[in-house]
Short mmCIF file of C-alpha atoms in Angstrom, two decimals:
data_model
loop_
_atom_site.label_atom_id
_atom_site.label_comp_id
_atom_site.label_asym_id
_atom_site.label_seq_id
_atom_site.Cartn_x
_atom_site.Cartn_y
_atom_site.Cartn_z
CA UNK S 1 -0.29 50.56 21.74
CA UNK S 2 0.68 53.79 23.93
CA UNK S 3 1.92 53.07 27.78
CA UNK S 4 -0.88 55.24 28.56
CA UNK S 5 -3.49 52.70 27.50
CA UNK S 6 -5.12 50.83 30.17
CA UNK S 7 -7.44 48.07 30.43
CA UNK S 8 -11.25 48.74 32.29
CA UNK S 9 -13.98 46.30 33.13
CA UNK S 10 -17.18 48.38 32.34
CA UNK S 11 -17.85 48.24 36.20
CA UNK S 12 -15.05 50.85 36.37
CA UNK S 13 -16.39 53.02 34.04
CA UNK S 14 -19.86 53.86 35.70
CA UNK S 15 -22.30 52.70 37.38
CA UNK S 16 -24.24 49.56 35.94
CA UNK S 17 -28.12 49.72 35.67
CA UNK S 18 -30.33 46.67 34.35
CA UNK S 19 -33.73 48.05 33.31
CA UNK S 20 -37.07 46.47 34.01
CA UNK S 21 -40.58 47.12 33.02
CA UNK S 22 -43.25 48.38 35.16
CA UNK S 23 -46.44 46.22 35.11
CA UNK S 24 -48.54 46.50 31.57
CA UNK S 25 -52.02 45.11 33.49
CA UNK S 26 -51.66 48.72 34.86
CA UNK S 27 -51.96 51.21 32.08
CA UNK S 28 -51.93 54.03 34.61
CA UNK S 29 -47.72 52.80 34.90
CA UNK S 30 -47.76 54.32 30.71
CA UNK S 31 -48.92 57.22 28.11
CA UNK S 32 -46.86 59.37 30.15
CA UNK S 33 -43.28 61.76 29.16
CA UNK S 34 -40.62 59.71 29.72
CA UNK S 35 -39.15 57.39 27.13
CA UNK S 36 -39.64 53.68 27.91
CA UNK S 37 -36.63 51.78 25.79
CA UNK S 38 -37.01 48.24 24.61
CA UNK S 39 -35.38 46.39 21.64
CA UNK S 40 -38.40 47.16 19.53
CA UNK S 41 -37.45 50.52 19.10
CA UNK S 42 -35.39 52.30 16.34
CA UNK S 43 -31.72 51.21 17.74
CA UNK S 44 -30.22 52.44 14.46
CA UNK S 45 -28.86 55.41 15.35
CA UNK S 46 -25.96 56.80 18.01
CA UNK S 47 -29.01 58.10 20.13
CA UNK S 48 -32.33 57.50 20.83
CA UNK S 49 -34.24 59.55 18.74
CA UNK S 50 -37.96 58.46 20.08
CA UNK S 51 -39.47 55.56 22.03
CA UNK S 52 -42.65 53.71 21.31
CA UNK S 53 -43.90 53.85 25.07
CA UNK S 54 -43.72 56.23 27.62
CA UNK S 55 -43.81 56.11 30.96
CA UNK S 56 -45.82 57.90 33.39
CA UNK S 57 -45.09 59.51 36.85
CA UNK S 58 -46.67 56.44 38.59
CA UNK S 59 -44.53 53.75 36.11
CA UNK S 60 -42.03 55.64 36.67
CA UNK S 61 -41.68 55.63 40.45
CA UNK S 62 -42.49 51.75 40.20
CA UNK S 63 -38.87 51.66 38.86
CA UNK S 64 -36.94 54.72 40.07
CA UNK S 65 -33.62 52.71 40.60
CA UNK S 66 -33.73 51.88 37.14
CA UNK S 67 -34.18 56.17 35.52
CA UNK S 68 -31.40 57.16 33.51
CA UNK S 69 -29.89 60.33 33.23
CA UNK S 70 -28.84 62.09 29.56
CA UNK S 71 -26.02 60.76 27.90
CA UNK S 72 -26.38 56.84 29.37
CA UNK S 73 -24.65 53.90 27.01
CA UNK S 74 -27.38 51.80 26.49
CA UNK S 75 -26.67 48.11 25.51
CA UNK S 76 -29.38 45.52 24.36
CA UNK S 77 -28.50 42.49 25.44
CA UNK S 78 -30.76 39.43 24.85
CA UNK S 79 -31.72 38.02 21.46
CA UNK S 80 -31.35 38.85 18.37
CA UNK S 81 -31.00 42.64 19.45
CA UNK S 82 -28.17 41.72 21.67
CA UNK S 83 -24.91 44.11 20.92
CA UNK S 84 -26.77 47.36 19.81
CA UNK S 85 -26.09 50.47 21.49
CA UNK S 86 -27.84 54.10 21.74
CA UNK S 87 -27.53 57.02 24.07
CA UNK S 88 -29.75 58.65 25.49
CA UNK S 89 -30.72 62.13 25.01
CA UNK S 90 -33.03 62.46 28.22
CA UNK S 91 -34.22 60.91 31.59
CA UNK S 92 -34.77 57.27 30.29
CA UNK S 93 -36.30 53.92 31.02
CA UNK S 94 -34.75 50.88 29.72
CA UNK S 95 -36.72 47.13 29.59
CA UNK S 96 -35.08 44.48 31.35
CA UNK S 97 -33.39 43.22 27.82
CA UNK S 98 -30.85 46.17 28.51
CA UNK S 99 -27.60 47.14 30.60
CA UNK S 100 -26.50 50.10 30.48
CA UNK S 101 -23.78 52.87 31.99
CA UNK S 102 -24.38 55.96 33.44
CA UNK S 103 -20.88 57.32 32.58
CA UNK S 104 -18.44 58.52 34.98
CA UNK S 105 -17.49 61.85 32.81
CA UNK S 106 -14.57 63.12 35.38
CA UNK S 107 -12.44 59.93 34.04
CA UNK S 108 -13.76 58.52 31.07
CA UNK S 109 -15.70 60.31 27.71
CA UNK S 110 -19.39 59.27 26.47
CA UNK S 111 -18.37 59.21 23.09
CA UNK S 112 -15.21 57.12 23.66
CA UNK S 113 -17.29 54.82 25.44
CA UNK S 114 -19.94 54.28 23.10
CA UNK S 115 -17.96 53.76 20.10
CA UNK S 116 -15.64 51.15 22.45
CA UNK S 117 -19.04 49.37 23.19
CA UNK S 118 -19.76 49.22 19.49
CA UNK S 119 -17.10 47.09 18.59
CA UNK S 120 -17.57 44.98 21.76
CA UNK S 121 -20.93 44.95 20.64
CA UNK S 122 -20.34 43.14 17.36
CA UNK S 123 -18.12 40.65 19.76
CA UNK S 124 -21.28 40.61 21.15
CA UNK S 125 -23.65 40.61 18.24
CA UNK S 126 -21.55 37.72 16.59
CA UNK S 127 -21.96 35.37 19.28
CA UNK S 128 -26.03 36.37 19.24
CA UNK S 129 -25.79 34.21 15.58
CA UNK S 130 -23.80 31.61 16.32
CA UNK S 131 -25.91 30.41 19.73
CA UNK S 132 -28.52 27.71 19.69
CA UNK S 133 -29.98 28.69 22.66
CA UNK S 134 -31.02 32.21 23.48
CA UNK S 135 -28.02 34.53 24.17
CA UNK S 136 -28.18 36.26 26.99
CA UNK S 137 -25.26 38.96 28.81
CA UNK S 138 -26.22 39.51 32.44
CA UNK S 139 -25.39 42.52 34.71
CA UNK S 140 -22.50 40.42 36.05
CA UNK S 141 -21.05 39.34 32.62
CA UNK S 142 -21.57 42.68 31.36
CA UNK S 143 -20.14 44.23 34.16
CA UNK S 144 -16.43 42.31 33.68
CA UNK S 145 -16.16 43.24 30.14
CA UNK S 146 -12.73 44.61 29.19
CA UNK S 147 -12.03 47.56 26.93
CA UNK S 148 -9.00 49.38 26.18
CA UNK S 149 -8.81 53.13 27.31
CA UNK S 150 -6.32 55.56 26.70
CA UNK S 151 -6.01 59.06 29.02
CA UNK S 152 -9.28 61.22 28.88
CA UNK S 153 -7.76 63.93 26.66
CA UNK S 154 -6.88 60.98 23.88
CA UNK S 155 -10.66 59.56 24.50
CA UNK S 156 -12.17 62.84 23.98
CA UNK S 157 -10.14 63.65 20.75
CA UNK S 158 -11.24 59.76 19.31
CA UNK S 159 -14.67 60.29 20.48
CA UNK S 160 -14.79 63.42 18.07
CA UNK S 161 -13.38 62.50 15.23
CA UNK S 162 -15.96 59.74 15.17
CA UNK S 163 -18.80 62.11 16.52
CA UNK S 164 -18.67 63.97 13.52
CA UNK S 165 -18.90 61.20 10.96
CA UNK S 166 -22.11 60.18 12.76
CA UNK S 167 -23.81 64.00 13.25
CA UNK S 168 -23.07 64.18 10.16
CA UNK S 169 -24.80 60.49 9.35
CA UNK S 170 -27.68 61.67 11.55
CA UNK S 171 -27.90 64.82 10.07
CA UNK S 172 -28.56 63.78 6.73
CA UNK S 173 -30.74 61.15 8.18
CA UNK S 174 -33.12 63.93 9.58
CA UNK S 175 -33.15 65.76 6.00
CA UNK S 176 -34.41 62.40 4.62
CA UNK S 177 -36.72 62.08 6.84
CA UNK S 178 -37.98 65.81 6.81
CA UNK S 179 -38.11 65.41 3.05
CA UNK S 180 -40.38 62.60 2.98
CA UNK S 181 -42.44 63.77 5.05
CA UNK S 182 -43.01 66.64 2.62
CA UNK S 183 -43.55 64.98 -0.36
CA UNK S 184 -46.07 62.93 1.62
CA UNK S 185 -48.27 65.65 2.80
CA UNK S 186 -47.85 67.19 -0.92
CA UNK S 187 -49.59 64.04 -1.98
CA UNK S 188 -52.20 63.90 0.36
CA UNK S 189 -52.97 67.74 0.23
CA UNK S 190 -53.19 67.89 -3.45
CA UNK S 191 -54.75 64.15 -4.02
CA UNK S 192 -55.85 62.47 -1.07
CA UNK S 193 -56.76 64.90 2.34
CA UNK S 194 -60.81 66.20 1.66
CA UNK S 195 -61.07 65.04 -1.77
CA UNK S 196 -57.91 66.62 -3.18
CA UNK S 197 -56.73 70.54 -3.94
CA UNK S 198 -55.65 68.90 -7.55
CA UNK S 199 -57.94 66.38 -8.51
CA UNK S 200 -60.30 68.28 -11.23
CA UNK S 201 -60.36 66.79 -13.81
CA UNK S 202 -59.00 63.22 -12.35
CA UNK S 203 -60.38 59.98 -13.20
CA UNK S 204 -61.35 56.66 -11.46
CA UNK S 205 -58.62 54.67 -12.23
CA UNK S 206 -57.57 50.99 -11.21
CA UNK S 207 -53.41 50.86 -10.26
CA UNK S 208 -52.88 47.94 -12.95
CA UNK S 209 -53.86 50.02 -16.00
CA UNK S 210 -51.10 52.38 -15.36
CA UNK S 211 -48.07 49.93 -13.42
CA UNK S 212 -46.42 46.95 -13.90
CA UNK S 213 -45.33 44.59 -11.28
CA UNK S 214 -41.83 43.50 -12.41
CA UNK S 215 -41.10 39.75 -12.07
CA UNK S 216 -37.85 39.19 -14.10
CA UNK S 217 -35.41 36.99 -11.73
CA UNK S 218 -32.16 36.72 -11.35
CA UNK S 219 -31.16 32.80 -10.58
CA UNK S 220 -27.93 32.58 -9.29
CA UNK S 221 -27.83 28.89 -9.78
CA UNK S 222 -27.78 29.75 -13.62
CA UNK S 223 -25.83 32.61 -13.53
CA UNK S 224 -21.79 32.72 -13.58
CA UNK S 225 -20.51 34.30 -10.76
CA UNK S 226 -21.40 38.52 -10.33
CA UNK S 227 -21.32 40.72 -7.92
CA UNK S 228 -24.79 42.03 -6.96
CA UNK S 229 -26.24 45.03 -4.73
CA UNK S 230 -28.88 43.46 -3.48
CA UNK S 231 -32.19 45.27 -1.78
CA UNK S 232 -33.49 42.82 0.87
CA UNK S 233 -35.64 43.05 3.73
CA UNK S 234 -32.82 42.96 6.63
CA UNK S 235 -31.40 45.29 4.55
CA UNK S 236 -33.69 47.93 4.78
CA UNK S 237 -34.79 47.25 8.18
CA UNK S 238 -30.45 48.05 8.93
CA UNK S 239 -30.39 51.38 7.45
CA UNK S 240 -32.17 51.32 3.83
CA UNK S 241 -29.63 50.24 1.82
CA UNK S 242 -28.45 47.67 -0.40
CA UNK S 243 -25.85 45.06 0.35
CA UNK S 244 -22.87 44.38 -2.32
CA UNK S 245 -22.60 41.08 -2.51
CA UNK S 246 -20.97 37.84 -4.38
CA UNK S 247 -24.29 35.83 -6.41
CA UNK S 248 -22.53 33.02 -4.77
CA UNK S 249 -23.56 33.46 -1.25
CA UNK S 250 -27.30 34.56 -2.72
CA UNK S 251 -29.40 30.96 -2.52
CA UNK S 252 -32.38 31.88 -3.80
CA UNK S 253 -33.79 33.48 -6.80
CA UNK S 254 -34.61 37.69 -6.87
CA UNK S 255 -36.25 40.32 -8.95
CA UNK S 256 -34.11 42.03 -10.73
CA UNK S 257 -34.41 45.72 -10.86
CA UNK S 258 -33.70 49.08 -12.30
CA UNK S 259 -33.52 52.84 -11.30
CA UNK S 260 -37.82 53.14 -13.06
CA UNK S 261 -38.52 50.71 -10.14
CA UNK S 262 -39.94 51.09 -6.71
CA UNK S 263 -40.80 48.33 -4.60
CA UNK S 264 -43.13 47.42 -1.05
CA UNK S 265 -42.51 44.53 0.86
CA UNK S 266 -45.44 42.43 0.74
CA UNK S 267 -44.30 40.60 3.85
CA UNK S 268 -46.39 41.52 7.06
CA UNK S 269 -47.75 44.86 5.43
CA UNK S 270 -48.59 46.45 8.97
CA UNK S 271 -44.97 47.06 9.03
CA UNK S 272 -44.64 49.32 5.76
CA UNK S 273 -41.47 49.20 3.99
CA UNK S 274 -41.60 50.95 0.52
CA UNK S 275 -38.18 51.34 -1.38
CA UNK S 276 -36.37 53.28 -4.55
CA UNK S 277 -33.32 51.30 -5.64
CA UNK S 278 -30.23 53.22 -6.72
CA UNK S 279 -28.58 51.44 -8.86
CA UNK S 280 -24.97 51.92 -8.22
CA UNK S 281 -24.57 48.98 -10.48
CA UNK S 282 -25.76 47.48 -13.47
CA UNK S 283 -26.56 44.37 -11.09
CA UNK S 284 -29.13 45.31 -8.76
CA UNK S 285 -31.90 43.08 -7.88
CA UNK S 286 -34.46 42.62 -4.52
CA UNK S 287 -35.93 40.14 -2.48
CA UNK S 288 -38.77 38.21 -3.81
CA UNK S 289 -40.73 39.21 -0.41
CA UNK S 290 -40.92 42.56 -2.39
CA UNK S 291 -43.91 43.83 -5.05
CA UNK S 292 -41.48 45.65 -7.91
CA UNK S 293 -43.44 48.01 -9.77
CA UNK S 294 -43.15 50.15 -12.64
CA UNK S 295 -44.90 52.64 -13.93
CA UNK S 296 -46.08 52.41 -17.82
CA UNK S 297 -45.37 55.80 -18.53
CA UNK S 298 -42.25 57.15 -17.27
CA UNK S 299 -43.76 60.19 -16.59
CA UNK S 300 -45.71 59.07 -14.08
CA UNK S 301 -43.07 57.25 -11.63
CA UNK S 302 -42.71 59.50 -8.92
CA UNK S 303 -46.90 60.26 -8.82
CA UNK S 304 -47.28 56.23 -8.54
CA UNK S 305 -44.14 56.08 -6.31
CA UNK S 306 -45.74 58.41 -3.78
CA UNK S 307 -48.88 57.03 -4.09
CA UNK S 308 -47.94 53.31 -3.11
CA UNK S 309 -46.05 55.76 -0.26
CA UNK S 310 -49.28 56.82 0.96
CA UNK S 311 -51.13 55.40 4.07
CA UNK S 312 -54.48 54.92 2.05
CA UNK S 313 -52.24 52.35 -0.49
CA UNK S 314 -50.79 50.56 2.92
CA UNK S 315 -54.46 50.21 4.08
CA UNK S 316 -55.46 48.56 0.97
CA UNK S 317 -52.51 46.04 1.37
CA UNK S 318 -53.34 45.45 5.12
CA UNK S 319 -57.00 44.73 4.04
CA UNK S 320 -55.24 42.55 1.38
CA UNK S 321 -53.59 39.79 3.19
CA UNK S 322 -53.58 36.03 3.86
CA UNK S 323 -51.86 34.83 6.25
CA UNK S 324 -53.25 34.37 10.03
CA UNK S 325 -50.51 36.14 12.42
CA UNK S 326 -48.54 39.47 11.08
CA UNK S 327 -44.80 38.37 11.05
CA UNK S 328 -46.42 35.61 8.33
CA UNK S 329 -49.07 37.65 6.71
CA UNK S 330 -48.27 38.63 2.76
CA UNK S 331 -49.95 40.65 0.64
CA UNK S 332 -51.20 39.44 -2.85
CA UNK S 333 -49.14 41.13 -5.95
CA UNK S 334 -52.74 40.69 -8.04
CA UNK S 335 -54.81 42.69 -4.67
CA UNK S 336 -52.26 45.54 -5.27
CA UNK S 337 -53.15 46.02 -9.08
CA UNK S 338 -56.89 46.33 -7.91
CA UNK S 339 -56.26 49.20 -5.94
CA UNK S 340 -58.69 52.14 -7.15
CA UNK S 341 -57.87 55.93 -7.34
CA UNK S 342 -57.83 58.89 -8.64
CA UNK S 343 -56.01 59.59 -11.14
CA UNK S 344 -55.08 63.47 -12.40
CA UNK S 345 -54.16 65.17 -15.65
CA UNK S 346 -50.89 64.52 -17.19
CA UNK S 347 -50.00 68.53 -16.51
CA UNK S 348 -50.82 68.10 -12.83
CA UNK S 349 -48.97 65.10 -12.62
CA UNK S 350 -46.28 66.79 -14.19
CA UNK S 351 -46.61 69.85 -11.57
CA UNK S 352 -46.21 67.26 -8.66
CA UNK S 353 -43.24 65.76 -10.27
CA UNK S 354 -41.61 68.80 -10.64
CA UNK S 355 -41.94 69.46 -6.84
CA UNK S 356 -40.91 65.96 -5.45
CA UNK S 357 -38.78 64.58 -8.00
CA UNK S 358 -35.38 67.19 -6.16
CA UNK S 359 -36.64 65.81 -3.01
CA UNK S 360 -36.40 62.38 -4.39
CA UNK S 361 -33.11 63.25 -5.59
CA UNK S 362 -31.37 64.74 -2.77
CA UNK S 363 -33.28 61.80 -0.88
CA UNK S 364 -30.89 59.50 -3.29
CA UNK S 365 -27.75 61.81 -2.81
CA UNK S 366 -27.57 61.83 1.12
CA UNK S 367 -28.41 58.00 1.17
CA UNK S 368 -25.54 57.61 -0.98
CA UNK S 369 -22.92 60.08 0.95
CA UNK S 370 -24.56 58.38 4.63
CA UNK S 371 -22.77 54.91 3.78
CA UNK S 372 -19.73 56.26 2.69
CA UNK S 373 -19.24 58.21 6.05
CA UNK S 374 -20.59 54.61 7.89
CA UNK S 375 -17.98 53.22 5.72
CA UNK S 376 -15.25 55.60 6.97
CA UNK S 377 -16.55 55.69 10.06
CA UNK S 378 -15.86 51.60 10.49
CA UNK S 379 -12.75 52.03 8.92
CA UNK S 380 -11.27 54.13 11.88
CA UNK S 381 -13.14 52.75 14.60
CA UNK S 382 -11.42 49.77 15.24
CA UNK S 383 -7.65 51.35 14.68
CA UNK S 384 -8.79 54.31 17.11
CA UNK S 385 -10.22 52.41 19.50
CA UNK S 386 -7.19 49.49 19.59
CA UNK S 387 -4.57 53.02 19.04
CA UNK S 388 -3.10 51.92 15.82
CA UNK S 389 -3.71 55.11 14.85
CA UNK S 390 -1.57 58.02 16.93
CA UNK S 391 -3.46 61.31 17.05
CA UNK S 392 -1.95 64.51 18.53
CA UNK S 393 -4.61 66.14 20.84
#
């Protein structure tokens, strides 16, 4: 490591703020503009994108030692959360589950310091799992963390090389997004929204006369050895795709699956989680806490895809459960199949294929090219940020 390398608490860095919540008995304190971050939130990302709360003027004065400015490190750091990290893109309210940095930007670089708090957030993250009791980094623990820093020019120059691997990551996050969203209003303009633009001709139809639900497992106990890309709930709910994995470490039996499927979680349905595999191998299979369906004629997989996609399927599931408290409700594979709708003509099937199945696609495509920048991108990150890796800036 350079000479010029030097070690900083994270009290050096900036200034330290722990968030708190104003009181909920009050609503007046929400349903206001500015974001109100808790662990709950998407944490995915490098920033944060949107909040599920929002503060109002009132909530926010109850706290005004605690308002962030643009470009604060935010660090979760309680539970199961504990080690993720977001910036913000605005004035910002954090819960009391978070510490975070408002940056001093004449000595040290945002982006350097966020990617340095992303490796001492898996230091952090690790020792989250391995805990009986609750883990828990206060303002004074967080405050004496150590990371390495090199001069401000160096940190900039690190901070962009890995800034571009994630705009890029975000960027193609946003497409996805953007082209979901369009295939879903397709599907509700032409077959759901006032009746349909495309349904003449359509027929009442029940969803098992024209799917499948797929129930072929794999048992690893019976199986030699593999290597498997498994689709799983934790993986989805970490970035929607599949972990590569040895059958040896999988303890349980799962579906196994091909690129005809498409899958829903049936486990706690409020929280909707539908899913295309890939199939970057020949070995893919899911989590049994997922329906796998099929269609029965090919032709019809991305019409029944989109329409499990749709928010009038997810209410029939809801209305579907057993199960007394969400995090434990499931939905019934059998309740699915009863699902009625309408079904159209083969040729206007076929004209809504032709429009969705290149979104579909490309959907695929970015997915793909998004973990093989995440890849890269956790490749470097630890040899930039330890400076095994000399750059010229």
């Amino acid at each position: 490591m350079s000479s010029e390398w030097k070690q900083c608490t994270l009290s050096q860095i900036g200034k330290i703020i722990t968030g708190k919540t104003p009181s909920t008995n009050d609503k007046s304190n929400y349903c206001g503009d500015i974001p109100f971050l808790t662990p709950s939130d998407d944490l995915s990302g490098k920033y944060v994108v949107d909040t599920q709360r929002k503060l109002s003027a009132k909530g926010v004065e109850k706290v005004k030692n605690c308002v962030l400015p643009k470009n604060a490190v935010c660090v979760s750091c309680i539970g199961s959360d504990l080690g993720k990290i977001v910036i913000t893109t605005s004035s910002t309210v954090t819960n009391q589950q978070f510490n975070s940095i408002i940056v001093d930007t004449e000595s040290f670089d945002v982006d350097f310091v966020y990617y340095a708090l992303v490796l001492l957030g898996q230091k952090l993250n690790y020792l989250s799992k391995t805990s009986t009791a609750v883990p828990i980094v206060n303002k004074t623990m967080f405050s004496q963390q150590i990371i390495s820093c090199p001069d401000l020019k160096m940190q900039r120059v690190f901070g962009r090389i890995l800034s571009t691997l994630d705009n890029k990551i975000q960027a193609n996050k946003l497409l996805n997004d953007n082209l979901e969203t369009q295939a879903k209003l397709l599907f509700d303009e032409w077959f759901v929204k006032d009746g349909g633009s495309k349904t003449a001709g359509a027929k009442d139809e029940v969803l098992g006369n024209v799917i499948s639900v797929v129930k072929k497992t794999f048992n690893p106990e019976k199986e030699p050895e593999t290597g498997l890309e498994h689709y799983s709930i934790p993986a989805f709910d970490a970035g929607k795709f599949p972990v590569f994995e040895s059958s040896l470490s999988i303890k349980s039996n799962k579906y196994i699956v091909d690129k005809d499927c498409f899958m829903i979680s049936k486990l706690n349905p409020t929280t909707k989680r539908v899913w295309r595999p890939y199939c970057l191998t020949s070995n893919a299979v899911c989590s049994t806490e997922f329906i796998v369906f099929k269609a029965k004629e090919s032709a019809y997989t991305d019409f029944l895809y989109s329409l499990i996609n749709c928010d009038v399927f997810s209410e029939h599931l809801c209305n579907h459960v057993t199960g007394s408290t969400g995090s434990r409700q499931r939905t019934n594979p059998d309740d699915a199949l009863k699902f009625m709708f309408k079904l159209p003509t083969k040729a206007t099937i076929a004209d809504f294929s032709s429009i969705v199945a290149p979104m579909y696609d490309q959907i695929r495509t970015n997915a793909i090219e998004n973990n093989s920048l995440r890849q890269l991108r956790d490749y470097l990150l630890p040899l930039l940020m330890s400076g095994q890796i000399s750059i010229g800036g």
